[in-house]
CSV table of C-alpha atoms in Angstrom, one decimal:
chain,number,residue,atom,x,y,z
A,1,GLY,CA,-6.8,-13.2,-3.1
A,2,GLN,CA,-9.1,-11.9,-0.5
A,3,GLN,CA,-11.6,-9.2,-1.6
A,4,LEU,CA,-11.8,-5.9,0.2
A,5,ASN,CA,-14.8,-3.8,-1.0
A,6,GLN,CA,-14.2,-0.2,-0.4
A,7,SER,CA,-16.9,2.4,-1.0
A,8,PRO,CA,-17.6,4.9,-2.4
A,9,GLN,CA,-15.1,4.7,-5.3
A,10,SER,CA,-14.9,8.5,-5.4
A,11,MET,CA,-16.5,11.5,-3.9
A,12,PHE,CA,-16.7,15.2,-4.5
A,13,ILE,CA,-17.3,17.1,-1.3
A,14,GLN,CA,-17.7,20.8,-0.2
A,15,GLU,CA,-15.1,22.2,2.0
A,16,GLY,CA,-16.3,22.0,5.6
A,17,GLU,CA,-18.4,18.9,5.0
A,18,ASP,CA,-18.0,15.6,6.9
A,19,VAL,CA,-17.0,12.6,4.8
A,20,SER,CA,-17.5,8.9,5.4
A,21,MET,CA,-16.1,5.9,3.6
A,22,ASN,CA,-16.1,2.2,4.5
A,23,CYS,CA,-14.6,-1.1,3.8
A,24,THR,CA,-16.1,-4.6,4.0
A,25,SER,CA,-14.5,-8.0,3.8
A,26,SER,CA,-15.7,-11.5,3.3
A,27,SER,CA,-13.2,-12.7,5.9
A,28,ILE,CA,-12.3,-11.7,9.5
A,29,PHE,CA,-9.4,-9.3,10.0
A,30,ASN,CA,-7.2,-8.9,13.1
A,31,THR,CA,-6.1,-5.4,12.1
A,32,TRP,CA,-7.7,-2.7,10.1
A,33,LEU,CA,-5.6,0.2,8.7
A,34,TRP,CA,-6.5,3.4,6.9
A,35,TYR,CA,-3.9,5.0,4.6
A,36,LYS,CA,-3.9,8.2,2.5
A,37,GLN,CA,-2.0,8.5,-0.8
A,38,ASP,CA,-1.2,11.8,-2.2
A,39,PRO,CA,-0.4,12.1,-6.0
A,40,GLY,CA,3.1,10.9,-6.7
A,41,GLU,CA,3.7,9.6,-3.2
A,42,GLY,CA,3.4,6.3,-1.3
A,43,PRO,CA,0.6,5.6,1.1
A,44,VAL,CA,0.9,7.1,4.6
A,45,LEU,CA,-0.7,5.5,7.6
A,46,LEU,CA,-3.6,7.5,9.1
A,47,ILE,CA,-5.1,5.2,11.7
A,48,ALA,CA,-4.5,1.6,12.9
A,49,LEU,CA,-7.2,-0.4,14.6
A,50,TYR,CA,-6.5,-3.6,16.5
A,51,LYS,CA,-9.7,-4.6,18.4
A,52,ALA,CA,-13.2,-5.2,17.3
A,53,GLY,CA,-15.3,-2.2,18.3
A,54,GLU,CA,-12.3,0.0,18.7
A,55,LEU,CA,-13.0,3.7,17.8
A,56,THR,CA,-9.9,5.8,17.2
A,57,SER,CA,-9.4,9.4,16.3
A,58,ASN,CA,-6.5,11.2,14.8
A,59,GLY,CA,-7.3,14.9,14.6
A,60,ARG,CA,-10.3,15.3,12.3
A,61,LEU,CA,-10.2,11.6,11.4
A,62,THR,CA,-12.1,8.9,13.2
A,63,ALA,CA,-12.1,5.2,12.3
A,64,GLN,CA,-13.8,2.2,13.8
A,65,PHE,CA,-13.1,-1.5,13.7
A,66,GLY,CA,-16.5,-3.2,13.1
A,67,ILE,CA,-17.8,-5.6,15.7
A,68,THR,CA,-18.0,-8.4,13.2
A,69,ARG,CA,-14.3,-7.8,12.3
A,70,LYS,CA,-15.3,-7.8,8.7
A,71,ASP,CA,-15.8,-4.0,8.2
A,72,SER,CA,-14.4,-0.6,9.1
A,73,PHE,CA,-15.2,3.0,8.4
A,74,LEU,CA,-13.3,6.2,8.2
A,75,ASN,CA,-14.8,9.6,8.9
A,76,ILE,CA,-13.3,13.0,8.1
A,77,SER,CA,-14.9,15.9,9.8
A,78,ALA,CA,-14.9,19.5,8.5
A,79,SER,CA,-13.0,18.7,5.3
A,80,ILE,CA,-10.3,21.0,4.0
A,81,PRO,CA,-8.5,21.2,0.6
A,82,SER,CA,-5.5,19.2,1.8
A,83,ASP,CA,-7.8,16.2,2.4
A,84,VAL,CA,-7.7,15.6,-1.3
A,85,GLY,CA,-6.2,12.2,-2.1
A,86,ILE,CA,-6.9,8.5,-2.3
A,87,TYR,CA,-7.8,6.8,0.9
A,88,PHE,CA,-7.1,3.1,1.2
A,89,CYS,CA,-8.3,0.6,3.8
A,90,ALA,CA,-6.1,-2.4,4.5
A,91,GLY,CA,-6.5,-5.4,6.6
A,92,GLN,CA,-4.4,-8.1,8.1
A,93,PHE,CA,-5.7,-11.7,8.6
A,94,PRO,CA,-5.2,-13.4,12.0
A,95,GLY,CA,-1.6,-14.5,12.4
A,96,ASP,CA,-0.6,-13.0,9.0
A,97,TYR,CA,1.7,-10.0,8.3
A,98,LYS,CA,0.4,-9.4,4.7
A,99,LEU,CA,-1.7,-6.3,4.1
A,100,SER,CA,-4.7,-6.7,1.8
A,101,PHE,CA,-5.7,-3.3,0.3
A,102,GLY,CA,-9.0,-2.0,-0.9
A,103,ALA,CA,-9.2,-0.3,-4.3
A,104,GLY,CA,-9.3,3.2,-2.7
A,105,THR,CA,-11.7,6.1,-2.3
A,106,THR,CA,-10.7,9.2,-4.3
A,107,VAL,CA,-11.7,12.4,-2.4
A,108,THR,CA,-11.9,15.7,-4.2
A,109,VAL,CA,-12.7,18.8,-2.3
A,110,ARG,CA,-14.6,21.7,-3.8
A,111,ALA,CA,-13.4,25.0,-2.4
B,1,GLU,CA,14.6,10.1,10.5
B,2,ALA,CA,15.0,9.5,6.7
B,3,GLY,CA,12.1,7.7,5.0
B,4,VAL,CA,12.1,4.9,2.5
B,5,ALA,CA,14.1,5.9,-0.6
B,6,GLN,CA,13.3,4.6,-4.0
B,7,SER,CA,14.8,5.2,-7.5
B,8,PRO,CA,14.2,6.0,-10.2
B,9,ARG,CA,11.0,7.8,-9.6
B,10,TYR,CA,9.9,7.3,-13.2
B,11,LYS,CA,10.8,4.9,-16.0
B,12,ILE,CA,9.5,4.4,-19.5
B,13,ILE,CA,10.6,1.3,-21.4
B,14,GLU,CA,9.4,-0.7,-24.4
B,15,LYS,CA,8.0,-4.2,-23.9
B,16,ARG,CA,10.5,-7.0,-23.8
B,17,GLN,CA,13.1,-4.7,-22.3
B,18,SER,CA,14.5,-5.1,-18.8
B,19,VAL,CA,14.2,-2.7,-15.9
B,20,ALA,CA,15.4,-2.5,-12.3
B,21,PHE,CA,14.2,-0.6,-9.3
B,22,TRP,CA,16.1,0.2,-6.1
B,23,CYS,CA,14.9,0.6,-2.6
B,24,ASN,CA,16.7,1.7,0.6
B,25,PRO,CA,14.5,1.1,3.7
B,26,ILE,CA,14.5,3.1,6.9
B,27,SER,CA,17.7,2.5,8.8
B,28,GLY,CA,17.5,-0.5,11.0
B,29,HIS,CA,14.3,-1.9,9.5
B,30,ALA,CA,14.7,-5.6,9.1
B,31,THR,CA,11.6,-6.3,7.0
B,32,LEU,CA,11.3,-4.9,3.4
B,33,TYR,CA,8.3,-5.3,1.1
B,34,TRP,CA,7.8,-4.7,-2.6
B,35,TYR,CA,4.3,-3.9,-3.8
B,36,GLN,CA,2.8,-3.4,-7.3
B,37,GLN,CA,0.0,-0.8,-7.6
B,38,ILE,CA,-1.9,-0.8,-10.8
B,39,LEU,CA,-3.8,2.4,-11.7
B,40,GLY,CA,-7.1,2.5,-9.9
B,41,GLN,CA,-6.2,-0.3,-7.5
B,42,GLY,CA,-4.7,-0.7,-4.1
B,43,PRO,CA,-1.1,-2.0,-3.6
B,44,LYS,CA,-0.6,-5.8,-4.0
B,45,LEU,CA,2.3,-7.5,-2.2
B,46,LEU,CA,4.9,-9.0,-4.5
B,47,ILE,CA,7.6,-10.1,-2.1
B,48,GLN,CA,8.7,-9.7,1.5
B,49,PHE,CA,12.2,-10.0,2.9
B,50,GLN,CA,13.3,-10.3,6.5
B,51,ASN,CA,16.9,-9.2,6.6
B,52,ASN,CA,18.4,-10.9,3.5
B,53,GLY,CA,15.9,-13.8,3.4
B,54,VAL,CA,12.7,-14.2,1.5
B,55,VAL,CA,9.7,-14.6,3.7
B,56,ASP,CA,7.0,-14.6,1.1
B,57,ASP,CA,7.2,-14.4,-2.7
B,58,SER,CA,4.0,-16.3,-3.4
B,59,GLN,CA,2.6,-13.4,-5.5
B,60,LEU,CA,5.7,-12.7,-7.5
B,61,PRO,CA,5.6,-13.6,-11.2
B,62,LYS,CA,8.8,-15.5,-11.0
B,63,ASP,CA,9.1,-16.1,-14.7
B,64,ARG,CA,9.9,-12.4,-15.2
B,65,PHE,CA,10.3,-10.8,-11.8
B,66,SER,CA,13.2,-11.2,-9.5
B,67,ALA,CA,14.2,-9.4,-6.3
B,68,GLU,CA,17.2,-9.5,-4.0
B,69,ARG,CA,18.4,-8.0,-0.7
B,70,LEU,CA,21.8,-9.4,-0.6
B,71,LYS,CA,23.2,-7.5,2.5
B,72,GLY,CA,19.9,-7.2,4.3
B,73,VAL,CA,19.7,-3.5,3.7
B,74,ASP,CA,18.8,-2.1,0.3
B,75,SER,CA,16.9,-4.2,-2.3
B,76,THR,CA,16.5,-4.3,-6.1
B,77,LEU,CA,13.4,-5.5,-8.0
B,78,LYS,CA,14.0,-6.5,-11.6
B,79,ILE,CA,11.6,-7.2,-14.5
B,80,GLN,CA,12.9,-9.1,-17.5
B,81,PRO,CA,11.3,-9.0,-20.0
B,82,ALA,CA,8.7,-6.4,-19.3
B,83,LYS,CA,5.1,-6.7,-20.6
B,84,LEU,CA,2.5,-4.0,-21.2
B,85,GLU,CA,0.6,-5.1,-18.1
B,86,ASP,CA,3.6,-4.4,-15.9
B,87,SER,CA,2.8,-0.7,-16.2
B,88,ALA,CA,2.2,0.3,-12.5
B,89,VAL,CA,3.7,2.0,-9.5
B,90,TYR,CA,6.2,-0.2,-7.6
B,91,LEU,CA,6.2,0.7,-4.0
B,92,CYS,CA,8.7,-0.3,-1.4
B,93,ALA,CA,7.9,-0.4,2.3
B,94,SER,CA,9.7,-1.4,5.5
B,95,THR,CA,9.0,-2.3,9.1
B,96,PRO,CA,11.3,-2.7,12.1
B,97,GLY,CA,10.4,-6.4,12.5
B,98,ILE,CA,7.9,-8.9,11.2
B,99,ASP,CA,5.2,-8.7,13.9
B,100,THR,CA,1.7,-8.4,12.6
B,101,GLY,CA,0.2,-4.9,13.1
B,102,GLU,CA,3.5,-3.1,12.7
B,103,THR,CA,3.3,0.1,10.7
B,104,GLN,CA,4.6,-0.3,7.2
B,105,TYR,CA,6.4,2.9,6.0
B,106,PHE,CA,6.1,3.3,2.2
B,107,GLY,CA,8.5,5.0,-0.2
B,108,PRO,CA,7.3,7.4,-2.9
B,109,GLY,CA,7.3,4.6,-5.5
B,110,THR,CA,8.7,4.1,-9.0
B,111,ARG,CA,6.2,4.8,-11.8
B,112,LEU,CA,6.8,2.3,-14.7
B,113,LEU,CA,5.3,2.7,-18.1
B,114,VAL,CA,5.8,-0.1,-20.6
B,115,LEU,CA,5.1,0.8,-24.2
């Protein structure tokens, strides 16, 4: 299957810090999605991106669809303890409904 | 609006045993997905239904895995016989239709441990 490289694999951050993670692909995507998964739960959609260059915010979260359509990043500003969890990027290929997921970035916040 | 429901939440079985998982999607959602999420990895699609028909089962290990959605609403995923490497979280998701870009709503998952 297609490879989505998500980095970093994990991060420890101080409460109040800004966080950045990214995803790269060897293939072009039509859609980039960012999900968060809390322990014992399923992934929940945070932000969806549909156009190259698109920059979208959802509260303290900001994500961008890379110009090359092969990458995306997610920023979390002023992190708080409830930001703990695993963040997944996912992409959809042109004309395809299937989601390909990255391996996730585990975020732990130090109070 | 009720979310995607899954049961059981946890299951422990021995290898070579059989197991079944149940999913009830969001009311009115035509498309239902089963994903396998191995520890430390992102979810991987196993099978996709639209109503009661299979759209894609190309990544389903059909020698041991089966799934059905007979009435186009809830669905069951079965593993028979289970192997150690089947230990994972099995996630169900649904969308209203089949259009690309639609938000997939995930259930809480069933955590399977095969001993």
